[in-house]
Short mmCIF file of C-alpha atoms in Angstrom, two decimals:
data_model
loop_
_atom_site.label_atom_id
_atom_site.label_comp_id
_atom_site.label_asym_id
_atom_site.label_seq_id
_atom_site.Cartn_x
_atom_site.Cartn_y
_atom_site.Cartn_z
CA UNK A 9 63.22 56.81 62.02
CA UNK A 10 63.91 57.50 65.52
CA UNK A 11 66.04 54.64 66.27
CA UNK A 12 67.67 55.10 62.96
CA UNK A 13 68.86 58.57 63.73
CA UNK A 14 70.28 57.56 67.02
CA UNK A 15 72.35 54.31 65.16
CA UNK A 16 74.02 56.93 62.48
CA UNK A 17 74.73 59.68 65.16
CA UNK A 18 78.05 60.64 65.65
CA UNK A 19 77.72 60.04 69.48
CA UNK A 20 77.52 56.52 69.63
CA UNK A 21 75.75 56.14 72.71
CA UNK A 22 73.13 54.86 70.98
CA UNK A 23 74.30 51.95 70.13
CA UNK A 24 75.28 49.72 73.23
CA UNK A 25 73.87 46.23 73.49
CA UNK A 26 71.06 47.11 76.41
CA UNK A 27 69.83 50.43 74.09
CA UNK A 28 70.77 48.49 71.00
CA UNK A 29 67.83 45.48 72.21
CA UNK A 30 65.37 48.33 73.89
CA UNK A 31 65.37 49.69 70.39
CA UNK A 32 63.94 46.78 68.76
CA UNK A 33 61.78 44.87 71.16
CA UNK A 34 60.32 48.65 70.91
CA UNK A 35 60.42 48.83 66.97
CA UNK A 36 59.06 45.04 66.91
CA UNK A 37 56.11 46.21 68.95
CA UNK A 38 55.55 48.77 67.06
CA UNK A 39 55.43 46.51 63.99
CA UNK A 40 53.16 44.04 65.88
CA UNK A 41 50.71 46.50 66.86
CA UNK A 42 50.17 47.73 63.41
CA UNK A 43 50.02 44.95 61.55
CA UNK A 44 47.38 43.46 63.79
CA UNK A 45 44.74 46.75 63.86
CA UNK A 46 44.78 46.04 59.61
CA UNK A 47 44.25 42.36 60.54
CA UNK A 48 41.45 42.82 63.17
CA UNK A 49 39.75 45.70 60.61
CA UNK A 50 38.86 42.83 58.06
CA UNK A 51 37.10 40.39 60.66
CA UNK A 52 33.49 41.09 59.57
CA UNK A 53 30.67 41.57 62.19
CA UNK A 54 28.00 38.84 63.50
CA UNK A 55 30.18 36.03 62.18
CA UNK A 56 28.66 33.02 62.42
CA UNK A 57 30.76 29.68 62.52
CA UNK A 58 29.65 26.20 62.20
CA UNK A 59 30.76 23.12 63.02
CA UNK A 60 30.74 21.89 59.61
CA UNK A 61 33.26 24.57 58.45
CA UNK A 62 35.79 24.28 60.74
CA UNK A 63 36.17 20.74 60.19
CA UNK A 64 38.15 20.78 57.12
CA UNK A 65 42.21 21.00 56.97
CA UNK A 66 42.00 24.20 54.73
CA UNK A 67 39.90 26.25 56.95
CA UNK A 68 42.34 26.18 60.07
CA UNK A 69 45.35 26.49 57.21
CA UNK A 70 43.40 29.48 55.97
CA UNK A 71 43.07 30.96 59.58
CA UNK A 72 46.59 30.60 60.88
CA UNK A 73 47.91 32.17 57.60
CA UNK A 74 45.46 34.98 57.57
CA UNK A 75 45.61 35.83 61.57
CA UNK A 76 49.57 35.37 61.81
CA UNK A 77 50.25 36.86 58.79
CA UNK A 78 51.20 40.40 60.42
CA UNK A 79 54.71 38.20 61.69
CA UNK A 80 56.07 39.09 57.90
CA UNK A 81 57.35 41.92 59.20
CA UNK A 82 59.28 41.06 62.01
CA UNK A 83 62.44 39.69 60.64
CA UNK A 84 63.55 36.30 61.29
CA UNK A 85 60.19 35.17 62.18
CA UNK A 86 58.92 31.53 61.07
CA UNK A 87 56.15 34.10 58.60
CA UNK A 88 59.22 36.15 57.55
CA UNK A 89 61.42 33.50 55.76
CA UNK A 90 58.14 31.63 55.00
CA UNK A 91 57.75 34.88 52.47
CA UNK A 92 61.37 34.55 51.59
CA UNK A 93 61.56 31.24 50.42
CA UNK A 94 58.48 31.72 48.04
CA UNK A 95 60.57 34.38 46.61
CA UNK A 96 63.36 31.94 46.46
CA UNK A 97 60.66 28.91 44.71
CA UNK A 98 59.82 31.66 42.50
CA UNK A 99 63.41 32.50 41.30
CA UNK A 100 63.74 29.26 40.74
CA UNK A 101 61.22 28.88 38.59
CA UNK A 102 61.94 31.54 36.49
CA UNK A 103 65.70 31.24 36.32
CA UNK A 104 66.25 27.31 36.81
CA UNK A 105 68.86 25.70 39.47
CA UNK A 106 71.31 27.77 40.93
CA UNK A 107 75.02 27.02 39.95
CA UNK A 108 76.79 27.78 43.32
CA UNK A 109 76.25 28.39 47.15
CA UNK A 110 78.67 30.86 48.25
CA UNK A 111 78.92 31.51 52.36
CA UNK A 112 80.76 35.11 53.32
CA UNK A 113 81.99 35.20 56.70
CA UNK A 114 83.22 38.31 58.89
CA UNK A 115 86.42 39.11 60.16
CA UNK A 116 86.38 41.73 62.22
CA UNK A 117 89.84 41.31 63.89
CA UNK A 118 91.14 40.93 60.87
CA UNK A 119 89.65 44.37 59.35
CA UNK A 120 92.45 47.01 59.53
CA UNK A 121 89.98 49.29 58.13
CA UNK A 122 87.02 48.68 60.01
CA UNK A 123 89.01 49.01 63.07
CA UNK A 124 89.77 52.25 62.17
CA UNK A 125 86.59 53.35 61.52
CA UNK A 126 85.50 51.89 65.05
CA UNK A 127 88.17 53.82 66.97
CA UNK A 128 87.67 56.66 64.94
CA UNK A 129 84.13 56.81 65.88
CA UNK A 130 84.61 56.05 69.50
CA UNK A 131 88.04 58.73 69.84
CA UNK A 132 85.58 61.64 69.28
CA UNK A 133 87.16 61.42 65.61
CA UNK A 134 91.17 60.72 66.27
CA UNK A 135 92.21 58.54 63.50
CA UNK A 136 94.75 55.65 63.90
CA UNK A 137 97.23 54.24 61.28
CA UNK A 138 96.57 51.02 60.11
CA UNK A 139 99.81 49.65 61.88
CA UNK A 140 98.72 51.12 64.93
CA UNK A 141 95.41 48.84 64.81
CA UNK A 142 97.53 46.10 64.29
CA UNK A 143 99.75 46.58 67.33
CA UNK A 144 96.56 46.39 69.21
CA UNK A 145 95.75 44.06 71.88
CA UNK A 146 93.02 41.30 71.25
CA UNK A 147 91.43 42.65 73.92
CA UNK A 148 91.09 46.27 72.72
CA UNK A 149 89.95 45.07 69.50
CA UNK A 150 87.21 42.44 70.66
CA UNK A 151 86.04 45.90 73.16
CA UNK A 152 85.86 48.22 69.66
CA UNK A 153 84.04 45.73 67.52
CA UNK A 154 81.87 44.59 70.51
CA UNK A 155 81.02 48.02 71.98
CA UNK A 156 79.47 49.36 68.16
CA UNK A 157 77.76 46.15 66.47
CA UNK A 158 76.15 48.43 64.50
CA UNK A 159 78.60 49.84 62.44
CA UNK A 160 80.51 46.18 62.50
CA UNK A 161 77.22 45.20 60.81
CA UNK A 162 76.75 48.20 58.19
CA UNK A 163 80.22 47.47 57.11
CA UNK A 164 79.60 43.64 56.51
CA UNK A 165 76.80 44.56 54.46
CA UNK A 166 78.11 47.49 52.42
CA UNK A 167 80.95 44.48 51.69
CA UNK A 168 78.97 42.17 50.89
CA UNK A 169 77.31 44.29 48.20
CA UNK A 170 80.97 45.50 47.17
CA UNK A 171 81.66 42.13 46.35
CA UNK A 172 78.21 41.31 44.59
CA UNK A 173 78.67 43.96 42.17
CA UNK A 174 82.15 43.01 41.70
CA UNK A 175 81.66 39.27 40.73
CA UNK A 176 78.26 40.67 38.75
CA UNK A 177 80.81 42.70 36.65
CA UNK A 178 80.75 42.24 32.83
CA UNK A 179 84.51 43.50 32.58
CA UNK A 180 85.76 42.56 35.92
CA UNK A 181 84.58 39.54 37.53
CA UNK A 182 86.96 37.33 38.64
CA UNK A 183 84.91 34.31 37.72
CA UNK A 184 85.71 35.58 34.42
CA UNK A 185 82.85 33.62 31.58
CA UNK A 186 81.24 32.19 34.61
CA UNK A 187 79.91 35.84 35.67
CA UNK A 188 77.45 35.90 38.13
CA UNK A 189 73.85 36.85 36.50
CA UNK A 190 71.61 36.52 39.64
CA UNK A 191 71.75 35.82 43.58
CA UNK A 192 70.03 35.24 46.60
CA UNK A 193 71.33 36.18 49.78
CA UNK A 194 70.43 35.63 53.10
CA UNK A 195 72.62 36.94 56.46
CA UNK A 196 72.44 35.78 59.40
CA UNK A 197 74.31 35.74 62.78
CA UNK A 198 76.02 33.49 64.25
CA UNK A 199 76.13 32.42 68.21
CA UNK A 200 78.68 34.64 68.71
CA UNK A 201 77.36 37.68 67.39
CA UNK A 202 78.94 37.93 63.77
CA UNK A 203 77.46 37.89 60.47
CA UNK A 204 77.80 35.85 57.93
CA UNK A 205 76.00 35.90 54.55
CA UNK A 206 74.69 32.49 52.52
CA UNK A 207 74.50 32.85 49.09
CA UNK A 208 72.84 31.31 46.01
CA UNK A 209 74.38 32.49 42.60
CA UNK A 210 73.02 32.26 38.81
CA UNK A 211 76.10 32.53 36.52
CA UNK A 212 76.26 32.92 33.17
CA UNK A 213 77.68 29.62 30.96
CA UNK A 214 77.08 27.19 33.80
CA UNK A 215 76.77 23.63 32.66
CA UNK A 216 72.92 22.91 31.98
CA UNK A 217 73.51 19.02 32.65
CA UNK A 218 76.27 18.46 35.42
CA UNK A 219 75.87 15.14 36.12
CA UNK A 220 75.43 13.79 32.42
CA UNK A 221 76.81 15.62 29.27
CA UNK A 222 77.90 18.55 30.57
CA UNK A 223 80.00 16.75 33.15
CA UNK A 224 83.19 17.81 31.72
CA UNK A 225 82.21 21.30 31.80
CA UNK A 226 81.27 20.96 35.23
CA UNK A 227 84.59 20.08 36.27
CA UNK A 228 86.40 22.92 34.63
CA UNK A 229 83.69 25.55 36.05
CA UNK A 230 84.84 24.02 39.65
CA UNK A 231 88.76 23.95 38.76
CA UNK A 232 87.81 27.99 37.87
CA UNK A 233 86.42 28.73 40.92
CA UNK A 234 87.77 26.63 43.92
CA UNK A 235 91.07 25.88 45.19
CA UNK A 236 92.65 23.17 48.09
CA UNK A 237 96.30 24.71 46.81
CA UNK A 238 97.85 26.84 49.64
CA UNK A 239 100.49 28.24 46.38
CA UNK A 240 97.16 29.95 44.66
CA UNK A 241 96.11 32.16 47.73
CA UNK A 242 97.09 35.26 47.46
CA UNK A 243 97.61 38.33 49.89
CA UNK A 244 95.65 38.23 53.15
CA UNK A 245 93.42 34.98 51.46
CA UNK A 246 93.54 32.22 53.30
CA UNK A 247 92.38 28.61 52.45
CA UNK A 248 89.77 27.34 55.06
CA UNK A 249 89.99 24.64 57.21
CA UNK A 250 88.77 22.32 59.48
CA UNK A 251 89.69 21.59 62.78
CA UNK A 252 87.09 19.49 64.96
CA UNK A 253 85.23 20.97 68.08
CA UNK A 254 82.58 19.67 70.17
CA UNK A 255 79.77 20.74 67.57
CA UNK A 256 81.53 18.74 64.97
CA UNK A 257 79.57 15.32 66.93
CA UNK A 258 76.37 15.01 67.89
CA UNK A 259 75.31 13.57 71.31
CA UNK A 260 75.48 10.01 71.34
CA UNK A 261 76.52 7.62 73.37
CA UNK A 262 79.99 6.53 74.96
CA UNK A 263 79.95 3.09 73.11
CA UNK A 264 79.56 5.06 69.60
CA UNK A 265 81.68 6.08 67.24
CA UNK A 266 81.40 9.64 66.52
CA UNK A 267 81.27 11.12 62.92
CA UNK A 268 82.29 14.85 62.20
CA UNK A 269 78.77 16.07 60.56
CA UNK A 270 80.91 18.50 58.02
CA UNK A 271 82.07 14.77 57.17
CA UNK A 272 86.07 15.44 57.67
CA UNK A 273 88.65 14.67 57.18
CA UNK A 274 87.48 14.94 53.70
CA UNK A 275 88.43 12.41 50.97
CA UNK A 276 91.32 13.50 49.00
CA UNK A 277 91.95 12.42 45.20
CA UNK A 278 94.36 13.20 41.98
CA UNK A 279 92.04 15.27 39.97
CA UNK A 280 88.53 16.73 40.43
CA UNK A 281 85.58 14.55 39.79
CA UNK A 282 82.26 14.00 40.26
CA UNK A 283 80.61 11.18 41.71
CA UNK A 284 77.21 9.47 41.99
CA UNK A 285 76.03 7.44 45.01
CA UNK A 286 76.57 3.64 44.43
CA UNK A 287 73.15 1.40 44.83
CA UNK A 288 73.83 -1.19 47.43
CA UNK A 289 72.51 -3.79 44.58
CA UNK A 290 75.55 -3.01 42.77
CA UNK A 291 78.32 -5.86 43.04
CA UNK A 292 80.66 -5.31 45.29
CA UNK A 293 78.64 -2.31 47.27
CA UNK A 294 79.49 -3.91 50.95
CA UNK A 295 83.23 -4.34 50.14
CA UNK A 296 83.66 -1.27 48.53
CA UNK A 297 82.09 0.80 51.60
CA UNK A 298 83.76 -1.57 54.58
CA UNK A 299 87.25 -0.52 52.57
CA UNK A 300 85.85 3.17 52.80
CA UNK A 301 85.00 3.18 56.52
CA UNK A 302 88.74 1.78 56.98
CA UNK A 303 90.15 4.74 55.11
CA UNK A 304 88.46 7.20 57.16
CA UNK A 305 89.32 6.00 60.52
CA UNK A 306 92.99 5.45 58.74
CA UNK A 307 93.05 9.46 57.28
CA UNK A 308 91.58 10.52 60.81
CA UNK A 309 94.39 9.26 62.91
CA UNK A 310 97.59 9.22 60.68
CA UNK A 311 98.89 11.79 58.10
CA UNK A 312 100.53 11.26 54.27
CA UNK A 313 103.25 12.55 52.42
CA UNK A 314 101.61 12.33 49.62
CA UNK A 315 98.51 10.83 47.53
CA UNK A 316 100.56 7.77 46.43
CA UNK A 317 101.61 6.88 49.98
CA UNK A 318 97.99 7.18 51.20
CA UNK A 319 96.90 4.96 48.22
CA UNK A 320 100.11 2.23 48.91
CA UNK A 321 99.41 2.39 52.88
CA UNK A 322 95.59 1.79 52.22
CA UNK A 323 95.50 -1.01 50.05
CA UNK A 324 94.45 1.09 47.59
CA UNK A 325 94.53 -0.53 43.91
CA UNK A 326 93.53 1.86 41.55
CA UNK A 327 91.80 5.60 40.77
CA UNK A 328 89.02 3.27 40.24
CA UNK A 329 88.27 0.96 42.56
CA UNK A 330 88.98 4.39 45.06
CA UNK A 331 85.89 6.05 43.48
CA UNK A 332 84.00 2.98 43.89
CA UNK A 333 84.83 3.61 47.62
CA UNK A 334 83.56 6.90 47.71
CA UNK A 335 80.40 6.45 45.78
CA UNK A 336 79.29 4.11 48.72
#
């Protein structure tokens, strides 16, 4: 409650970096200590252990889950998201496969708003225009949002709900039939300090059977919902993508050729479609993927007007025989 007090206070002392981790080391301690007096208070008296039941598997599996089970509280912990993901199983379970993984990023440079709020809050209350926080220097803004994670992180979260109620809307939702029923959501933070937020989301008239007769359906629910057209953003949306950096490749050797992991550049093709891995007993399997290891290397080092002159340069033959390529 303390440390709570002290995040929300209008003197934002409270929440620099060094008292920022004091606070919770101290809070995690706090948490730690508890939970292991109600641990300790069911170990019964004159136990006696013998060999013969410590030998089994599920004694020892029984211990470590009992005696470390007090590391559900602390967030992030191995026991933490061990406790999550049985409440994932169970939705699961109850509401089938999920339809679509959604990942939020933040933007805090990019926030006129929240930039406000954070000079606001640091000005003893002067406001600032919203093109006056856009005439800002990258280095005042990066000092704002880095000297007050906390409130950079209440605001990510408040969105992120915003937006969850938005797309779980019965007369709003910009997925429109494909409304979102249920989701999971887990946030997390990156190296660099900002949040991000994966997503798992139910909606409503999602194909049952993707990959057999409701392909078709399929299709159209991703032509709804995702875009590679730079002409359908709108506003401050921006299309993502990819540009490589060193954690695109894993460490290997000199004499290796190095794959991006995220698997770009990525494949393009005429229409959406969804395809099935090819079985190397299949005829033609080894042709099919040496022509598809050619095309990459080809798409990584030379651009294309367009998809007929990356089909004419690359001996491609046909929409078929392309997919073929892929599936490998």
């Amino acid at each position: 409650m303390m440390a709570t007090s002290e995040l929300r206070r209008s003197d934002r002392r409270g929440v620099t970096p060094y008292h920022l981790l004091y606070m919770a080391m101290k809070v995690m301690r706090f948490r730690v200590r508890d939970s292991l007096t109600i641990a300790f208070k069911h170990v019964g008296k004159d136990t006696n252990i013998t060999r013969e039941q410590i030998q089994p598997e599920e004694y020892i599996n029984h211990c470590i889950e009992s005696n470390l089970a007090f590391l559900r509280c602390i967030p992030n912990s191995t026991w933490y998201w061990a406790e999550r993901k049985r409440d994932l199983f169970a939705m699961i379970r109850q509401l089938g496969k999920p339809t679509v993984f959604l990942t939020k990023s933040a933007n805090e440079i990019g926030w006129p708003l929240l930039l406000q709020i954070l000079y606001k809050l640091k000005n003893n209350g002067i406001d600032i225009s919203k093109e006056a926080t856009e005439q800002l220097h990258f280095i005042e803004k990066s000092t704002l949002i880095n000297e007050d994670a906390v409130t950079c992180a209440i605001y990510f979260n408040k969105l992120i709900g915003v937006i969850m109620s938005i797309l779980q809307s019965k007369k709003s939702s910009p997925f429109g039939k494909y409304r979102v029923k249920h989701f999971f959501k887990r946030i997390e933070f990156q190296h660099r300090g900002s949040p991000h937020a994966h997503i798992l989301l139910w909606l409503e008239n999602a194909p049952a059977d993707p990959l057999g007769a409701d392909k078709q359906k399929a299709i159209e629910l991703i032509d709804t919902l995702i875009s590679v057209n730079t002409s359908e953003a709108s506003g401050n949306i921006k299309l993502q993508t990819h540009k490589h950096t060193f954690t695109c490749f894993n460490k290997v050797s000199a004499n290796t050729h190095q794959k991006c992991r995220f698997e770009a550049p990525f494949m393009p093709c005429r229409y959406t479609t969804i395809l099935t891995p090819m079985k190397k007993e299949e005829p033609g399997f080894y042709t099919y993927k040496n022509h598809y290891n050619t095309i990459r290397t080809n798409l990584e080092n030379n651009d294309y007007v367009d998809i007929d002159s990356f089909y004419q340069e690359n001996q491609i033959i046909s929409d078929d025989y392309y997919m073929n390529s892929e599936s490998t």
